[in-house]
Coordinates of C-alpha atoms and ligand atoms in Angstrom, one line a residue:
M13 CA 88.7 87.6 116.9
I14 CA 90.7 85.1 114.5
A15 CA 94.0 84.5 116.3
T16 CA 95.0 82.1 119.6
G17 CA 97.8 82.8 122.3
A18 CA 95.9 85.5 123.9
T19 CA 98.2 88.6 125.2
P20 CA 96.9 90.0 129.2
N21 CA 94.8 92.9 127.4
G22 CA 92.2 89.9 125.9
L23 CA 94.2 90.6 122.1
S24 CA 96.4 88.2 120.0
F25 CA 98.8 88.1 118.5
I26 CA 99.8 84.3 116.6
P27 CA 97.8 84.6 112.8
C28 CA 95.1 81.9 111.7
P29 CA 95.9 80.0 108.2
A30 CA 94.3 81.9 105.6
E31 CA 93.2 80.7 102.0
I32 CA 93.6 82.8 99.2
V33 CA 90.1 81.7 97.3
E34 CA 90.8 84.7 94.4
K35 CA 93.9 87.1 93.1
R36 CA 91.6 90.0 91.3
P37 CA 94.0 92.4 89.5
E38 CA 92.3 95.8 89.9
T39 CA 94.8 98.2 88.4
R40 CA 98.8 98.0 88.0
G41 CA 99.9 96.9 91.6
I42 CA 96.9 96.5 93.1
Y43 CA 94.9 93.2 93.8
T44 CA 92.0 92.4 95.7
F45 CA 92.6 89.1 97.9
R46 CA 89.9 87.8 99.1
L47 CA 90.5 85.5 101.6
R48 CA 88.6 82.9 103.9
V49 CA 89.4 81.3 107.3
R50 CA 90.9 77.7 107.5
D51 CA 89.3 77.2 110.8
E52 CA 85.6 76.5 110.5
A53 CA 85.3 77.4 114.1
K54 CA 87.3 80.6 114.0
R55 CA 85.6 81.4 109.9
A56 CA 82.8 81.5 112.1
A57 CA 82.8 84.0 114.9
F58 CA 84.6 86.3 112.7
R59 CA 83.6 89.4 113.0
F60 CA 84.4 92.8 111.4
R61 CA 83.4 96.7 111.5
P62 CA 83.8 99.3 108.7
G63 CA 86.7 100.7 109.4
Q64 CA 88.6 98.4 111.0
F65 CA 91.7 96.0 109.1
N66 CA 93.9 92.6 110.0
M67 CA 97.2 91.8 109.7
V68 CA 98.2 90.1 106.5
Y69 CA 101.2 87.9 107.4
A70 CA 103.6 86.7 104.2
F71 CA 104.9 82.9 106.6
G72 CA 108.5 84.1 106.8
V73 CA 108.6 87.5 105.6
G74 CA 106.4 90.0 107.8
E75 CA 103.1 91.4 108.2
V76 CA 101.3 94.3 107.2
P77 CA 98.0 96.3 107.9
I78 CA 95.3 95.9 105.4
S79 CA 91.7 97.3 106.3
I80 CA 89.2 95.2 105.5
A81 CA 87.6 95.7 101.4
S82 CA 84.5 94.1 101.8
D83 CA 81.0 93.3 103.6
P84 CA 80.6 92.9 107.2
D85 CA 77.7 91.8 107.0
D86 CA 79.3 88.1 105.2
P87 CA 82.4 88.4 107.2
E88 CA 83.3 84.5 105.8
L89 CA 84.5 85.7 103.0
L90 CA 87.2 89.2 103.8
D91 CA 88.8 91.4 100.9
H92 CA 91.9 93.0 101.0
T93 CA 93.1 95.5 98.4
I94 CA 96.4 95.7 98.2
R95 CA 98.7 98.1 96.5
I96 CA 102.9 96.2 96.3
V97 CA 105.2 98.6 97.4
G98 CA 107.5 96.8 99.2
N99 CA 108.8 93.6 101.3
V100 CA 106.1 92.0 102.1
T101 CA 103.5 93.1 99.7
G102 CA 106.5 92.3 97.4
V103 CA 105.6 88.6 98.4
L104 CA 102.0 88.4 98.2
E105 CA 101.6 89.8 94.6
R106 CA 103.9 86.3 93.9
L107 CA 101.1 83.9 95.9
K108 CA 98.3 82.9 94.1
V109 CA 94.4 81.1 94.3
G110 CA 95.3 78.0 97.2
D111 CA 98.1 79.6 98.6
M112 CA 98.0 80.3 102.3
V113 CA 99.0 83.4 104.5
G114 CA 98.1 84.3 108.0
L115 CA 95.4 86.7 109.7
R116 CA 94.8 88.2 113.0
G117 CA 92.4 90.9 113.9
P118 CA 90.2 92.7 113.3
Y119 CA 92.0 95.7 114.8
G120 CA 91.7 99.3 115.5
S121 CA 88.8 101.6 115.6
W122 CA 85.8 102.3 113.2
W123 CA 84.3 104.5 111.1
P124 CA 80.6 105.7 113.3
V125 CA 77.7 104.3 111.9
E126 CA 75.6 104.8 114.3
E127 CA 76.1 108.2 114.7
A128 CA 75.6 108.5 111.2
R129 CA 72.2 107.2 111.5
G130 CA 69.5 109.2 110.3
R131 CA 72.0 111.9 109.1
D132 CA 73.4 112.5 105.3
V133 CA 76.8 110.2 104.5
V134 CA 79.9 112.4 102.6
V135 CA 82.5 109.9 102.3
I136 CA 86.0 111.6 100.6
T137 CA 88.5 109.3 99.3
G138 CA 91.4 110.1 97.4
G139 CA 93.6 107.1 95.7
L140 CA 93.9 103.4 98.1
G141 CA 92.3 105.1 100.7
C142 CA 89.0 104.3 99.1
A143 CA 89.0 100.2 100.2
P144 CA 88.9 101.6 104.4
V145 CA 85.3 102.6 103.4
V146 CA 83.8 100.1 101.1
S147 CA 82.8 98.5 103.6
V148 CA 81.3 101.6 105.4
I149 CA 79.8 102.1 101.3
S150 CA 78.3 98.8 102.3
Y151 CA 77.2 98.6 105.2
V152 CA 74.5 101.9 104.3
V153 CA 73.4 100.7 100.9
K154 CA 72.3 97.9 102.5
R155 CA 70.3 99.6 105.3
R156 CA 70.0 102.3 102.7
A157 CA 66.0 103.9 104.5
S158 CA 68.0 104.7 107.8
F159 CA 70.6 107.3 106.2
G160 CA 70.3 110.5 104.6
A161 CA 71.6 111.2 101.4
L162 CA 75.1 109.2 100.6
R163 CA 77.7 111.4 99.0
I164 CA 80.6 109.8 97.9
L165 CA 83.4 112.1 96.4
H166 CA 86.6 110.0 95.0
G167 CA 89.8 111.3 93.3
V168 CA 92.4 109.4 90.9
K169 CA 95.7 110.7 89.7
A170 CA 95.2 109.2 86.3
P171 CA 91.7 106.8 84.8
D172 CA 94.6 104.1 84.7
Q173 CA 94.5 104.1 89.1
L174 CA 90.4 103.7 89.0
L175 CA 89.8 101.7 91.5
Y176 CA 86.0 99.8 91.9
R177 CA 84.8 100.5 88.9
E178 CA 81.9 99.0 88.5
R179 CA 81.2 99.1 92.3
F180 CA 80.9 102.7 91.7
D181 CA 78.5 102.5 89.1
V182 CA 76.1 99.9 91.5
W183 CA 76.6 102.7 93.9
R184 CA 75.5 105.5 92.2
N185 CA 71.9 103.2 91.5
H186 CA 71.5 103.3 95.3
P187 CA 68.5 105.7 95.8
R188 CA 69.4 109.2 97.0
T189 CA 73.3 108.2 96.3
R190 CA 75.0 110.5 94.4
V191 CA 78.9 109.4 93.5
Y192 CA 81.7 112.3 92.1
L193 CA 83.9 111.4 90.4
T194 CA 87.6 113.6 89.5
A195 CA 91.4 112.7 87.9
D196 CA 94.3 114.9 88.0
R197 CA 95.3 114.1 84.3
P198 CA 92.3 112.9 82.1
D199 CA 92.9 110.4 79.3
K200 CA 90.3 111.0 75.9
N201 CA 87.7 108.8 77.2
W202 CA 87.7 110.2 80.8
R203 CA 84.4 111.5 81.9
Y204 CA 83.7 112.7 85.4
R205 CA 85.6 115.9 86.8
I206 CA 88.8 117.0 86.2
G207 CA 91.4 118.4 89.0
V208 CA 91.5 117.6 92.6
V209 CA 89.3 116.1 94.9
T210 CA 88.1 119.6 96.8
N211 CA 87.4 121.3 93.6
L212 CA 84.2 118.7 93.5
F213 CA 82.7 120.5 96.4
D214 CA 81.9 123.5 94.1
E215 CA 78.8 120.3 92.8
L216 CA 77.9 119.8 96.3
E217 CA 76.1 120.8 98.9
V218 CA 77.1 119.6 102.3
D219 CA 74.5 119.6 105.7
P220 CA 76.5 120.8 108.3
T221 CA 74.8 118.2 110.5
A222 CA 76.2 115.6 107.6
V223 CA 78.6 113.3 109.1
V224 CA 82.2 113.3 106.9
M225 CA 84.5 109.8 106.6
M226 CA 87.5 110.6 105.2
C227 CA 90.5 108.3 103.8
G228 CA 93.6 109.1 101.3
P229 CA 96.5 111.4 100.9
E230 CA 97.1 113.5 104.0
G231 CA 97.3 116.8 102.6
M232 CA 94.1 115.8 100.4
M233 CA 92.4 115.2 104.2
R234 CA 93.6 118.2 105.6
A235 CA 92.1 120.3 102.3
A236 CA 89.0 118.5 102.5
S237 CA 88.7 119.5 105.9
A238 CA 88.9 123.1 105.7
H239 CA 86.2 123.5 103.1
L240 CA 83.9 121.1 105.5
F241 CA 84.9 123.6 108.0
K242 CA 83.6 126.5 106.1
S243 CA 80.3 124.8 104.9
G244 CA 80.0 124.6 108.3
V245 CA 80.1 120.9 109.4
P246 CA 82.1 120.6 113.2
A247 CA 85.2 118.6 113.2
E248 CA 83.2 116.1 115.9
R249 CA 81.8 114.9 113.2
V250 CA 84.4 114.9 110.5
Y251 CA 85.7 111.1 110.8
V252 CA 89.7 110.3 108.6
S253 CA 91.3 106.7 108.4
V254 CA 95.1 107.4 109.1
E255 CA 98.0 105.0 108.3
R256 CA 101.0 104.9 110.1
N257 CA 103.7 102.4 110.1
M258 CA 103.3 99.4 112.6
K259 CA 104.3 96.1 113.8
C260 CA 102.0 94.4 116.6
A261 CA 98.9 96.1 116.0
V262 CA 97.7 96.1 120.1
G263 CA 99.9 99.0 121.1
L264 CA 102.9 97.8 123.1
C265 CA 105.6 98.2 119.5
G266 CA 105.0 102.0 118.7
H267 CA 106.1 102.2 115.3
C268 CA 102.3 104.1 115.4
Q269 CA 102.3 106.2 117.7
M270 CA 100.9 109.7 116.9
G271 CA 101.8 112.2 119.4
S272 CA 99.4 110.6 121.8
E273 CA 97.0 108.5 120.1
F274 CA 98.4 104.9 118.6
V275 CA 97.0 104.8 115.5
C276 CA 96.4 100.7 115.5
K277 CA 94.8 100.8 118.9
T278 CA 92.6 104.1 118.9
G279 CA 92.4 104.0 115.6
P280 CA 93.3 104.0 112.2
V281 CA 89.6 106.4 112.0
F282 CA 89.5 109.0 114.7
R283 CA 87.5 112.1 115.4
Y284 CA 88.9 114.8 114.0
D285 CA 88.9 117.5 116.8
V286 CA 91.0 114.5 118.9
I287 CA 93.4 114.0 115.7
R288 CA 94.0 117.5 115.1
H289 CA 96.4 118.7 117.1
W290 CA 98.9 115.9 115.8
F291 CA 97.3 116.0 111.7
N292 CA 98.1 119.0 111.5
H293 CA 101.8 118.5 111.8
P294 CA 102.7 116.5 108.7
G295 CA 105.5 114.0 109.8
V296 CA 104.6 113.5 113.4
Ligands
LIG324 C1 95.8 101.1 109.3 C2 96.1 100.6 108.1 C3 95.3 100.0 107.0 C4 96.3 100.0 105.6 N1 95.1 99.5 104.3 C5 96.2 99.0 103.6 C6 95.6 99.0 102.5 O1 93.5 98.7 102.6 N2 95.9 98.2 100.9 C7 97.2 98.8 100.9 O2 97.3 98.1 100.0 N3 98.1 99.6 102.5 C8 97.3 99.2 103.4 N4 98.2 100.0 104.6 C9 99.4 100.0 104.6 C10 100.3 99.1 103.8 O3 100.2 98.5 105.4 C11 101.7 99.0 103.1 O4 102.2 99.6 102.2 C12 102.6 97.7 103.9 O5 102.4 98.0 105.2 C13 104.1 97.9 103.4 O6 104.9 97.0 103.0 P1 105.3 96.3 103.0 O7 106.8 95.2 103.5 O8 105.3 95.8 101.6 O9 106.9 97.3 102.9 P2 107.8 98.0 103.4 O10 109.0 96.9 102.5 O11 107.6 98.2 104.5 O12 108.3 99.5 102.3 C14 107.2 100.7 101.5 C15 107.5 101.9 101.5 O13 107.1 101.8 102.6 C16 108.1 102.9 103.3 N5 108.5 102.6 105.0 C17 108.9 101.1 105.3 N6 109.0 101.4 106.6 C18 108.4 102.6 106.4 C19 109.3 104.2 107.6 N7 108.7 103.3 109.1 N8 109.4 104.9 107.2 C20 108.6 105.5 106.5 N9 108.9 104.9 105.4 C21 108.7 103.4 105.7 C22 109.3 101.9 101.9 O14 110.8 103.0 101.5 C23 108.9 102.0 101.2 O15 108.8 103.2 99.8 C24 97.0 100.4 106.2 C25 98.4 100.7 106.6 C26 97.4 100.9 107.7 C27 97.9 101.7 109.1

């Protein structure tokens, strides 16, 4: 945990200074910031699980929840891929290598890597939804023999929105690993599938014992879940990572509440059967 000033439940509120050691433009309006916590002891103690997020603070402006998009085996350098959309991210865009941000975390639930051990893993993402799964894919490919087949399905609206192009190429070269890419609006250089991500299901058979991890637009995740349920995958082995506006990240402010669930505490990764009631009502 990189913060000080613990709350009664052991969680913390005060962000730690972290230096931007690299700022990599990904696609238009999206950057990956590599951050290094300045305090040596806190940096050495920091651990996170695939799927968790940090609160990234633009000093004097505000904090935003951002998934940790790096390898959990290398927690000293923390990657955060950020789409510039508003007040806080707009200020983060102007920061340069050597500038500081505040960081507190890690927060939230994580992908079910233990449950997935020995089973096929199917990862389905759309758009920037690939950021929260980078860490779990890194985890699985590093322990390749411990998992069954790895299937990565990713959809973008247009080819120029494809993030992590080189990583997809590296992942597809691992044993028993396949990457399926699709774009709604391809250009003439696009050599993968055309259409929405659920079209990819006609290319692969999902083993009903697989563990599925999904992140992306909620309509996409609902449609993909319907396909999976038809293939016999039970809701108990389908996991979704959801996003809600939040301020505190420790279950107090209520901004991220989804019915009885708090996205910051019991989420952002939920088992489908747990969240189904709220998830199937867009707008909750
Ligand atoms: C667990 C989690 C993980 C996330 N991971 C990532 C990630 O890896 N990368 C990433 O880029 N983003 C991620 N996000 C989303 C990110 O936190 C938001 O994009 C960010 O908070 C926007 O902050 P801002 O101040 O820049 O934008 P704001 O100024 O808050 O505005 C952003 C947009 O959202 C709208 N908006 C703002 N507040 C509300 C509201 N209360 N209700 C409805 N609409 C609202 C605004 O109108 C605007 O269009 C994640 C969110 C969560 C919950």
